[in-house]
mmCIF file of C-alpha atoms in Angstrom:
data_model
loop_
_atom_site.group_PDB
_atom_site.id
_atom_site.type_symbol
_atom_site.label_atom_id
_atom_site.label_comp_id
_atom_site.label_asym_id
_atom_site.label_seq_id
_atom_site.Cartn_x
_atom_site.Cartn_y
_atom_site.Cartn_z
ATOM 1 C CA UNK A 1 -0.280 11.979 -35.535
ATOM 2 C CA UNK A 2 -3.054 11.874 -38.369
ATOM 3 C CA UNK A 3 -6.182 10.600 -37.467
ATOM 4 C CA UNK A 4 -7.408 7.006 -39.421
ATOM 5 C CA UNK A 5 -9.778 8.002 -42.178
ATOM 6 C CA UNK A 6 -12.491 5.310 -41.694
ATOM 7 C CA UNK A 7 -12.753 2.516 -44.193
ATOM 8 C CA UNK A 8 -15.860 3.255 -45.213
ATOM 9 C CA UNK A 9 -14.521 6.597 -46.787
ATOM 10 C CA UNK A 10 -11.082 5.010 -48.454
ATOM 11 C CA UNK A 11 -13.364 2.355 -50.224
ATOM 12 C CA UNK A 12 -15.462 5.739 -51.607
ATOM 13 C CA UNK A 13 -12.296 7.088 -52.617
ATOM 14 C CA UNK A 14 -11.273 3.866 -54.626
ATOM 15 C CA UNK A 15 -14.211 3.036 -56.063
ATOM 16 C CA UNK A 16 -14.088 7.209 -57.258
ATOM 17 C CA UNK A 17 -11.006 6.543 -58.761
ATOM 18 C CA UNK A 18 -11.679 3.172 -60.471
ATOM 19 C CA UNK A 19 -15.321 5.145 -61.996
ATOM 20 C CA UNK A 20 -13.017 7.796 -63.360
ATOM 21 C CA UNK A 21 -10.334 5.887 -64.796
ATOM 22 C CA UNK A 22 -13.270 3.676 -66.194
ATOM 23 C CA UNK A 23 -14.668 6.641 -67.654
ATOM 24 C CA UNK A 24 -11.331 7.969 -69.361
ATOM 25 C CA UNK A 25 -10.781 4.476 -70.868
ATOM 26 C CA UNK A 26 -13.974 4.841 -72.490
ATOM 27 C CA UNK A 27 -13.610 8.454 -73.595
ATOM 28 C CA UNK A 28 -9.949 7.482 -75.193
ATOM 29 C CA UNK A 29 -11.190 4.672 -77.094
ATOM 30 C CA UNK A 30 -14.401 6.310 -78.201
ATOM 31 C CA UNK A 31 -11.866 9.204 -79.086
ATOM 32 C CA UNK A 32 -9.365 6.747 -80.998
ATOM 33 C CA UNK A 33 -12.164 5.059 -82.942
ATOM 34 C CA UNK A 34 -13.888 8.187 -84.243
ATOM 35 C CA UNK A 35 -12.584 9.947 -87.792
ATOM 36 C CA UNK A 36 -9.840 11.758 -87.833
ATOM 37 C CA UNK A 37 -11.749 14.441 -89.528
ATOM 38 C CA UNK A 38 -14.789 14.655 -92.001
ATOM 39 C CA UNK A 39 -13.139 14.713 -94.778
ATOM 40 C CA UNK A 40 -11.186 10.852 -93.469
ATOM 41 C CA UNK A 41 -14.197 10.041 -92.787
ATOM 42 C CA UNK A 42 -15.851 10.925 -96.299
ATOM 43 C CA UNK A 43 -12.702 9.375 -98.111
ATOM 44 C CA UNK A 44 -13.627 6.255 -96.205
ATOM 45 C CA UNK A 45 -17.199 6.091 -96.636
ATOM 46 C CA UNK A 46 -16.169 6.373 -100.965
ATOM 47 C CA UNK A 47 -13.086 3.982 -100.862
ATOM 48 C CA UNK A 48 -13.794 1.366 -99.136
ATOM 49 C CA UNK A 49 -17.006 0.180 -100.853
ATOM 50 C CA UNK A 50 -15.334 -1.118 -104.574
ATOM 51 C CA UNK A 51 -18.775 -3.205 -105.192
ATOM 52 C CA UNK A 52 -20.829 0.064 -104.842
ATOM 53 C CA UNK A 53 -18.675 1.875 -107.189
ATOM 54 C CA UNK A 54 -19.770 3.153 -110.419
ATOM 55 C CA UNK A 55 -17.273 1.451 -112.082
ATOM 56 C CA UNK A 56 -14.090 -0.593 -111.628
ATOM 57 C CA UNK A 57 -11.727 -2.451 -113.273
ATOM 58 C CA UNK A 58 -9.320 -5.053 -111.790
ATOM 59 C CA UNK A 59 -5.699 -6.075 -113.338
ATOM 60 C CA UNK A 60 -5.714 -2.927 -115.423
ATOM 61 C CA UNK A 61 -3.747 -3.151 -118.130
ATOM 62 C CA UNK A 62 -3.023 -1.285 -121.547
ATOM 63 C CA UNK A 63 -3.478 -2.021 -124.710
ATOM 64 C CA UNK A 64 -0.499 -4.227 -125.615
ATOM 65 C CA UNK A 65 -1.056 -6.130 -122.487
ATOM 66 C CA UNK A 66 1.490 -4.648 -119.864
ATOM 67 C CA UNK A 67 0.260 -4.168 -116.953
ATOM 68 C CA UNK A 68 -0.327 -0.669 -114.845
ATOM 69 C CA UNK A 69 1.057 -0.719 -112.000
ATOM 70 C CA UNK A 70 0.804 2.082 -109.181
ATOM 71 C CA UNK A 71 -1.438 3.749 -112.054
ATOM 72 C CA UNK A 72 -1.922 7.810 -111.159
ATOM 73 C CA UNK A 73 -4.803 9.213 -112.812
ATOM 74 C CA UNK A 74 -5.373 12.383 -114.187
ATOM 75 C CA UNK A 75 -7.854 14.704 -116.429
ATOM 76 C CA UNK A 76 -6.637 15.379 -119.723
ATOM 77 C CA UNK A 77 -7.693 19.226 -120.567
ATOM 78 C CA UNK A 78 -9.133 17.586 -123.528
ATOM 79 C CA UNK A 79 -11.891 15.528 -121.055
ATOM 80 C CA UNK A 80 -10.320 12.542 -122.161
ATOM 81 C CA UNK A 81 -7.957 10.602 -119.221
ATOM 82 C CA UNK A 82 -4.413 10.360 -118.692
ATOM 83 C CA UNK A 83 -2.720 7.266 -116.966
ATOM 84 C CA UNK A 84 1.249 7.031 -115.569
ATOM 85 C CA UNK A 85 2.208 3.560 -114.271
ATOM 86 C CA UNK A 86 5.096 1.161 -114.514
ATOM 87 C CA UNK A 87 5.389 -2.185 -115.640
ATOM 88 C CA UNK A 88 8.649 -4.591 -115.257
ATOM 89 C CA UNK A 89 9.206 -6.084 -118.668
ATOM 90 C CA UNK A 90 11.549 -8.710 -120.275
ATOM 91 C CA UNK A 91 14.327 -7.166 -119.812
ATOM 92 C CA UNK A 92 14.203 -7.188 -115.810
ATOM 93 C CA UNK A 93 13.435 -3.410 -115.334
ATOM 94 C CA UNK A 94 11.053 -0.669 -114.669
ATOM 95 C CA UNK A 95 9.313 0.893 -117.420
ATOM 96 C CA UNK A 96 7.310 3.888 -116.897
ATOM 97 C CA UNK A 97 5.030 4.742 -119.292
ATOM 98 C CA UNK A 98 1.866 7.163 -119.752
ATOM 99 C CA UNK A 99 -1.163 6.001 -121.857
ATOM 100 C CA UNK A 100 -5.003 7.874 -122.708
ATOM 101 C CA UNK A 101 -8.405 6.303 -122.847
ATOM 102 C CA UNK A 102 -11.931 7.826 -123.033
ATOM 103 C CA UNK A 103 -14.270 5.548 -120.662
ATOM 104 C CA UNK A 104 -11.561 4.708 -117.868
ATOM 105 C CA UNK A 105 -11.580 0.740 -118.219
ATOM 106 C CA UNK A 106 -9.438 0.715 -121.829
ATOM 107 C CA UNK A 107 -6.404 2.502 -122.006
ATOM 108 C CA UNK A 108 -3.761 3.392 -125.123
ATOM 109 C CA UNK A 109 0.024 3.511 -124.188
ATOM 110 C CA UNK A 110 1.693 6.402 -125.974
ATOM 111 C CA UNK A 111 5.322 6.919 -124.926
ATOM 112 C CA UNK A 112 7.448 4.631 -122.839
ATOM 113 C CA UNK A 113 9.782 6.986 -120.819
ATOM 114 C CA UNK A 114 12.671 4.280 -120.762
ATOM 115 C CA UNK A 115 14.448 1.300 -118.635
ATOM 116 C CA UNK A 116 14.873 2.528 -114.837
ATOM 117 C CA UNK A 117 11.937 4.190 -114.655
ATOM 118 C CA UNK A 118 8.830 3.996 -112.400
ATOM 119 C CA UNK A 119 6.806 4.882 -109.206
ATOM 120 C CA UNK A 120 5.812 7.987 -111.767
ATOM 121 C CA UNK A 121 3.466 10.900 -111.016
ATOM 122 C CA UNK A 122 1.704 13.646 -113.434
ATOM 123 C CA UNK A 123 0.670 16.797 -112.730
ATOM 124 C CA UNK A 124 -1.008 20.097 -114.742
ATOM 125 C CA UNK A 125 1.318 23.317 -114.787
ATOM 126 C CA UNK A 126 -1.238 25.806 -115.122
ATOM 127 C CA UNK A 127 -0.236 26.969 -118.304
ATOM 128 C CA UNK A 128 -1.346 24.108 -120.738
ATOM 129 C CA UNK A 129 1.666 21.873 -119.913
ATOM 130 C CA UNK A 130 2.219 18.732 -117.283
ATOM 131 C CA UNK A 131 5.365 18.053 -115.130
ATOM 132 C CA UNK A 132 6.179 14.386 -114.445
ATOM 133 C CA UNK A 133 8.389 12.947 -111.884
ATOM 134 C CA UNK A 134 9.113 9.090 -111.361
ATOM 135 C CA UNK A 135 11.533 7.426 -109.397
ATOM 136 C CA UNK A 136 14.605 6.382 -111.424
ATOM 137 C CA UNK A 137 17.647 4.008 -111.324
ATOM 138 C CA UNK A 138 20.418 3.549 -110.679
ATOM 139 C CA UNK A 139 21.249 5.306 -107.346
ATOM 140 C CA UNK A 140 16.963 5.327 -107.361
ATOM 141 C CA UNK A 141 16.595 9.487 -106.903
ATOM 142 C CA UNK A 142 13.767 11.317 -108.002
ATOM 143 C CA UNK A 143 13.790 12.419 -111.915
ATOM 144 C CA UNK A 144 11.572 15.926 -113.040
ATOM 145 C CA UNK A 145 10.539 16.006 -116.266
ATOM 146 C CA UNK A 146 8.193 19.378 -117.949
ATOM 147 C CA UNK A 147 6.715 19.212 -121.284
ATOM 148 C CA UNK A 148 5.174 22.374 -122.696
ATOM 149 C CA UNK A 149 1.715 20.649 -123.586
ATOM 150 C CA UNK A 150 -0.161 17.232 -124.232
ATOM 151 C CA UNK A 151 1.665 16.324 -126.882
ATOM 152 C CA UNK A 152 4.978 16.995 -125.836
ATOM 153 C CA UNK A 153 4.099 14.898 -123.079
ATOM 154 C CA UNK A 154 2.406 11.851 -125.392
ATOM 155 C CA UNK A 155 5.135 12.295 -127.200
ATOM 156 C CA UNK A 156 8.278 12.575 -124.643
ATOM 157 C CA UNK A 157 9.279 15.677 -125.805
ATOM 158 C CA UNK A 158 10.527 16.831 -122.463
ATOM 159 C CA UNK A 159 11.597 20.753 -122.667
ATOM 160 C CA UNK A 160 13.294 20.733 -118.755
ATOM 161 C CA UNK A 161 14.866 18.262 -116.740
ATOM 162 C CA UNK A 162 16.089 17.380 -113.300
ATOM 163 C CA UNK A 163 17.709 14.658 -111.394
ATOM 164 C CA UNK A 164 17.674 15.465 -107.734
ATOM 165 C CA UNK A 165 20.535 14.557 -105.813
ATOM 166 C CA UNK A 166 20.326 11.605 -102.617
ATOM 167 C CA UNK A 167 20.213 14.193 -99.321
ATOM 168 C CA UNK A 168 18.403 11.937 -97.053
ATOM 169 C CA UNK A 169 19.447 8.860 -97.771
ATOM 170 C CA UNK A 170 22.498 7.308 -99.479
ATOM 171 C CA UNK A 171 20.547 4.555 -100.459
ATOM 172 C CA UNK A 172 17.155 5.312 -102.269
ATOM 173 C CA UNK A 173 14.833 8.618 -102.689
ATOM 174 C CA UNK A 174 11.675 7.669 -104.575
ATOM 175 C CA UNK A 175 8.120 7.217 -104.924
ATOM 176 C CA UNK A 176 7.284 10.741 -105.903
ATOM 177 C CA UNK A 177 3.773 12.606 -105.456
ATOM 178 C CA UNK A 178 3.392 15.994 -107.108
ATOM 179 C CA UNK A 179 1.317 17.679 -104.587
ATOM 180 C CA UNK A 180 1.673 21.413 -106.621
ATOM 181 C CA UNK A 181 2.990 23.184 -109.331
ATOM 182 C CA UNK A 182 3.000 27.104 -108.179
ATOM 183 C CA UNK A 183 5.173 29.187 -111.097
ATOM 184 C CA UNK A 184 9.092 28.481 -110.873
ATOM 185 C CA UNK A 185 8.365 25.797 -107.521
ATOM 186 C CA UNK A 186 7.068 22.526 -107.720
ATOM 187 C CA UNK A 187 6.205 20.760 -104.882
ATOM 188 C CA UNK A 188 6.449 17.297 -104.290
ATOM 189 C CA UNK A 189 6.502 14.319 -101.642
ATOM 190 C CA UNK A 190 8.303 11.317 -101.582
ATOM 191 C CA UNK A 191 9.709 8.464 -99.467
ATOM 192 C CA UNK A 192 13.758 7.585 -98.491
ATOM 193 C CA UNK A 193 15.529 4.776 -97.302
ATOM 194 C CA UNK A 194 16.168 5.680 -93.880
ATOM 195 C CA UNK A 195 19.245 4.053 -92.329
ATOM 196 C CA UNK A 196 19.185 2.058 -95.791
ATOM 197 C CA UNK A 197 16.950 -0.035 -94.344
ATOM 198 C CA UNK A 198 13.424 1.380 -94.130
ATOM 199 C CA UNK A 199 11.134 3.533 -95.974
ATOM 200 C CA UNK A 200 10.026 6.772 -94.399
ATOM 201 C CA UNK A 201 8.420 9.869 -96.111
ATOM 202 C CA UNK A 202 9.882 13.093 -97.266
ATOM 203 C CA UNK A 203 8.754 16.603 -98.223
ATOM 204 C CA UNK A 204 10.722 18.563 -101.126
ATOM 205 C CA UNK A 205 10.689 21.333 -103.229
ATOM 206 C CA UNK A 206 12.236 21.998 -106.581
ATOM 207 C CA UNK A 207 12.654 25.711 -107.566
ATOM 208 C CA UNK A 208 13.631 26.745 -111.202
ATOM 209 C CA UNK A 209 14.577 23.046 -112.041
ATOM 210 C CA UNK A 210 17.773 23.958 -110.230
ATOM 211 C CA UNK A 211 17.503 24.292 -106.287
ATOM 212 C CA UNK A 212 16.176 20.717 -104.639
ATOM 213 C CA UNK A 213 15.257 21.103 -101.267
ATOM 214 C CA UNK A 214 14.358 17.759 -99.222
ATOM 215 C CA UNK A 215 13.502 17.262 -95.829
ATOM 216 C CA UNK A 216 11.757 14.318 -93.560
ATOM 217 C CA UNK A 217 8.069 14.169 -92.861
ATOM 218 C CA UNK A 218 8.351 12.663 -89.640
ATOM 219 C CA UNK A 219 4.695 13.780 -88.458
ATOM 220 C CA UNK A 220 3.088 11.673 -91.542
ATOM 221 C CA UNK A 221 5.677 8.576 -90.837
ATOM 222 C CA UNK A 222 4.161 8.938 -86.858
ATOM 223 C CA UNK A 223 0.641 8.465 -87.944
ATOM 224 C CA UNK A 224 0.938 5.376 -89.462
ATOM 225 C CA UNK A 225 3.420 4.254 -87.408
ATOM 226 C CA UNK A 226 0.847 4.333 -84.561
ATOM 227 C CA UNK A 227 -1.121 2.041 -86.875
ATOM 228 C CA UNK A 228 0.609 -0.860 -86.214
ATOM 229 C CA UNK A 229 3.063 -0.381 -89.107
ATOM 230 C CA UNK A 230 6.247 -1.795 -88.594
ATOM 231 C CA UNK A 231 7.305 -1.697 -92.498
ATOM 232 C CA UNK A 232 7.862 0.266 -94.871
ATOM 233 C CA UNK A 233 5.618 3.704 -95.204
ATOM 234 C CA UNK A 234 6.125 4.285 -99.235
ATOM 235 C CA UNK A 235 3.446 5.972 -101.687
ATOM 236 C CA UNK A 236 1.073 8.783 -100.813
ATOM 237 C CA UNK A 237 -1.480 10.953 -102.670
ATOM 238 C CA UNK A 238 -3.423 14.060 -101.440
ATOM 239 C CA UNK A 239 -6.685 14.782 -102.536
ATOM 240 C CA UNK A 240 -9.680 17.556 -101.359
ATOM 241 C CA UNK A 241 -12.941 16.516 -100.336
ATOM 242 C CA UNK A 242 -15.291 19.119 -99.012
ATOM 243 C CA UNK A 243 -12.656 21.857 -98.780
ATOM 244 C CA UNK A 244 -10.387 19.562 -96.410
ATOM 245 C CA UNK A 245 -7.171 17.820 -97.525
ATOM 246 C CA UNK A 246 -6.371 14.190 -97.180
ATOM 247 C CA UNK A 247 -3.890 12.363 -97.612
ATOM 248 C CA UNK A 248 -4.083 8.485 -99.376
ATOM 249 C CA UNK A 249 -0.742 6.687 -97.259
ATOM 250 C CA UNK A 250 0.029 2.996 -97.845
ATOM 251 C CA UNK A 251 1.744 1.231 -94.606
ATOM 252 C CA UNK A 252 3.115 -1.843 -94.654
ATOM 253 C CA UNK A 253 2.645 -3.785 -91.050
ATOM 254 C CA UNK A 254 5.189 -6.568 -91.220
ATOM 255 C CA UNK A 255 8.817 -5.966 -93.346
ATOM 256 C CA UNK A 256 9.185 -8.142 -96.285
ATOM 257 C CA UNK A 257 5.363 -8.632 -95.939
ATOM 258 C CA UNK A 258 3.497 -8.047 -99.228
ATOM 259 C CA UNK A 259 0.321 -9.333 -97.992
ATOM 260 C CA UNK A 260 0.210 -6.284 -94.904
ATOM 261 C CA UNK A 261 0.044 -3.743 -96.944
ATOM 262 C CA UNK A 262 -2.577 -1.220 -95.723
ATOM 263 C CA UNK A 263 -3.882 1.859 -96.760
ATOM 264 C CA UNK A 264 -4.924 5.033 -94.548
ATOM 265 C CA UNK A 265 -6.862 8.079 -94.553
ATOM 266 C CA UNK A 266 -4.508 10.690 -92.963
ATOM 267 C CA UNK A 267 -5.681 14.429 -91.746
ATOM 268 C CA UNK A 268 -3.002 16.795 -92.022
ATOM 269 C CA UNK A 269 -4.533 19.244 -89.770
ATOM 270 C CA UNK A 270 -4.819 16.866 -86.664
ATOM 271 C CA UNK A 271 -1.699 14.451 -87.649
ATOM 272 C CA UNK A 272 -3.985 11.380 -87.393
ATOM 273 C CA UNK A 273 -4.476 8.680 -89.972
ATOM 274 C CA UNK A 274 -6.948 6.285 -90.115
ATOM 275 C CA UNK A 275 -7.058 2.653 -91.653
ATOM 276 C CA UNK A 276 -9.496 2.017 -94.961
ATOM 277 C CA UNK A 277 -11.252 -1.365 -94.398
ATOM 278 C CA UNK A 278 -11.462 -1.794 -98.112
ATOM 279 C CA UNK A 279 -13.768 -4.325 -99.393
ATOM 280 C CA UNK A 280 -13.553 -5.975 -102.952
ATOM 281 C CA UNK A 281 -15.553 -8.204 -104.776
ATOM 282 C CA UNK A 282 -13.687 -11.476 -103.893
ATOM 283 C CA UNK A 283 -12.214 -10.030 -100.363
ATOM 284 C CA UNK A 284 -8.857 -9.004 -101.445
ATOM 285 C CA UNK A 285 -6.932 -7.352 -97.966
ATOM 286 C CA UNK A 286 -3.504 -5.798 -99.348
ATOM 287 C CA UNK A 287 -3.495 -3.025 -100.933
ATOM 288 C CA UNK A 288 -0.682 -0.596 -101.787
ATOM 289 C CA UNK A 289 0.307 2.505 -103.800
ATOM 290 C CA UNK A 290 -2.572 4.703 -103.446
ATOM 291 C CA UNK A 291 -3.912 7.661 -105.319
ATOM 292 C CA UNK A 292 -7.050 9.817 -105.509
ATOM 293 C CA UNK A 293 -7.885 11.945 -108.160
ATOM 294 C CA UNK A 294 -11.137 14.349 -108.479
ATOM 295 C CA UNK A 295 -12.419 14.238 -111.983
ATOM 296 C CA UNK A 296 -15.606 14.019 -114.569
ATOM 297 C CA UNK A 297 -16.425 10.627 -114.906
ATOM 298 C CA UNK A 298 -17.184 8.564 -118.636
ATOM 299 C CA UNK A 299 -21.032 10.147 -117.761
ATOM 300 C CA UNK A 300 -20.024 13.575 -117.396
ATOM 301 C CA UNK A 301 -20.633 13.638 -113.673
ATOM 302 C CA UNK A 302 -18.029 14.860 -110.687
ATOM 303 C CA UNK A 303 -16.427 11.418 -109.386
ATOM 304 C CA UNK A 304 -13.843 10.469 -106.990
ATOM 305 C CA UNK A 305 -11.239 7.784 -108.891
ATOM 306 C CA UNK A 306 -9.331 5.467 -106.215
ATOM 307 C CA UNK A 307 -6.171 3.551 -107.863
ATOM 308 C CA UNK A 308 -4.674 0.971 -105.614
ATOM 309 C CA UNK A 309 -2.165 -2.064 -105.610
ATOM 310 C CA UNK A 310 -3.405 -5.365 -105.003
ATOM 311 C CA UNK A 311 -0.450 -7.695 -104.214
ATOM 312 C CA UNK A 312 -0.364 -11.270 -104.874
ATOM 313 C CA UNK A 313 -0.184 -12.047 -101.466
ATOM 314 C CA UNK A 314 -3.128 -10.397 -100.018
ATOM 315 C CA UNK A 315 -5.760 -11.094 -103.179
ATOM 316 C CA UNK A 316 -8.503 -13.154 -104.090
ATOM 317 C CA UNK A 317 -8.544 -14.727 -107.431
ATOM 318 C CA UNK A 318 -8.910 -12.518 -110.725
ATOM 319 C CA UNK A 319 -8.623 -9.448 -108.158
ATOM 320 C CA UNK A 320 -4.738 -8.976 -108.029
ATOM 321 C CA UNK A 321 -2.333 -6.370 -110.049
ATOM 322 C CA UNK A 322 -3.828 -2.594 -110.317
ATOM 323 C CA UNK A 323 -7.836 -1.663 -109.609
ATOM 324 C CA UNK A 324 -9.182 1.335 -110.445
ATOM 325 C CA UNK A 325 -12.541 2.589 -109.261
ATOM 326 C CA UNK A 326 -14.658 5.639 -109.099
ATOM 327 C CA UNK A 327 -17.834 6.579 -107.045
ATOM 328 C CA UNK A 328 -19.779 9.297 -108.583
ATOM 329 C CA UNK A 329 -20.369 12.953 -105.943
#
């Protein structure tokens, strides 16, 4: 028979174990409020403040009037700026398109890359050209396009071409991100239509613009479902701040909600993401198809450009359709 531990002593021991728990709620919350990494936490500090930007412009659009949606930026080796975006016209499709402009805010369309086209990203080659891919219908796959310089580009001379084929999803494979270009391989990331019913990211690789390669990202599609997202996890852009990768993720936290739209600062390294509380002008809270793109600003100085969405349904008035703004490093 065990002798009776006197009361005295079990209310120690509880009020030990109630400390300690206290204590380990408080480390876990300190612990899931703190940056992912420095370099979330530097992407944060730059994004979220549009006011304090060095400049901005809301409802981008080029110079014919359409507008630029999910707008990727990139440096033209020129010094001059290259935009890829997609507009629905008249005609009740998709039209990607890529335009140039000189201070960032007015922008030239050059080549319209046909019906069926959008969601489109640009990337340098490495040896004076670009490759483009954009998401393309019917059966929406992912499309590869190289052109052998600037021009050929401006011009939509394209001198390769590949249509990957649906592995993940018989439904839809889109939203591409070029993430690199190394020889014969380019690398990309995408979303599919898991189940047909929901949007979840993908990896892929095309090698000699003849061997696709496609797999889930389920590790990405965790972090932001641990958000709160229970939507759709769509476009993505990686950028490098301080010698750290991030990764620009859009989330959407209701289905069939355009007005939860978010946008997160994910660490690759610890497999965390963290919201952006982005704040514009008027108070706009959507936001959607993100990029980030490292370049020399209309001053000549190194500047972080931010490209976002701004649905109707989460904007404040004048502030809806495609913002761009940069912050200067």
């Amino acid at each position: 028979m065990t002798a009776r531990q006197p009361r005295t002593a079990l209310f120690a021991v509880a009020a030990a174990l109630a400390l300690a728990a206290a204590l380990l709620v408080a480390q876990l919350a300190r612990a899931d409020s703190a940056p992912a990494s420095a370099a979330t936490a530097r992407l944060a500090a730059l994004a979220e403040d549009v006011p304090g930007a060095d400049g901005h412009r809301y409802d981008a659009r080029d110079h014919t009037g359409r507008t630029m949606d999910a707008a990727q930026i990139e440096q033209a080796q020129d010094g001059g700026y290259l935009a890829v975006y997609h507009t629905l016209l008249a005609d009740g499709r998709f039209h990607a398109a890529v335009a140039t402009s000189t201070d960032l805010r007015h922008w030239q369309r050059r080549h319209d890359f046909g019906p069926g086209t959008h969601q489109a990203s640009l990337a340098h080659d490495g040896r004076g050209g670009y490759v483009l891919a954009y998401e393309k219908d019917p059966r929406n796959h992912i499309a590869v396009r190289a052109y052998a310089d600037l021009s050929a580009l401006l011009d939509g001379r394209a001198r390769r071409a590949f249509d990957a084929p649906l592995t993940l999803s018989r439904c839809a494979e889109g939203t591409p991100d070029i993430t690199a270009v190394r020889g014969a391989t380019i690398h990309l990331t995408g979303h599919y239509r898991a189940g047909c019913d929901t949007d979840r990211q993908l990896r892929a690789t095309l090698t000699g613009f003849r061997h696709w390669h496609a797999e889930p990202d389920r590790r990405l599609d965790r972090a932001v479902r641990a958000r709160g997202n229970g939507g759709n996890i769509g476009d993505r852009s990686p950028v490098e701040l301080g010698g750290q990768r991030v990764v620009l993720v859009e989330g959407q936290g209701r289905r069939g909600d355009f007005g939860s739209w978010g946008t997160y600062a994910y660490d690759p390294a610890s497999g965390r993401a963290d919201r952006l509380d982005i704040r514009t002008h008027g108070g706009s809270h959507a936001f959607a198809n993100p990029s980030a793109t490292l370049l020399t600003d209309p001053r000549g100085r190194p500047a972080l450009l931010v490209s976002l969405f701004v649905p109707t349904e989460g904007s404040a008035s004048g502030e809806s359709g495609q913002l761009l703004y940069w912050h200067e490093l």
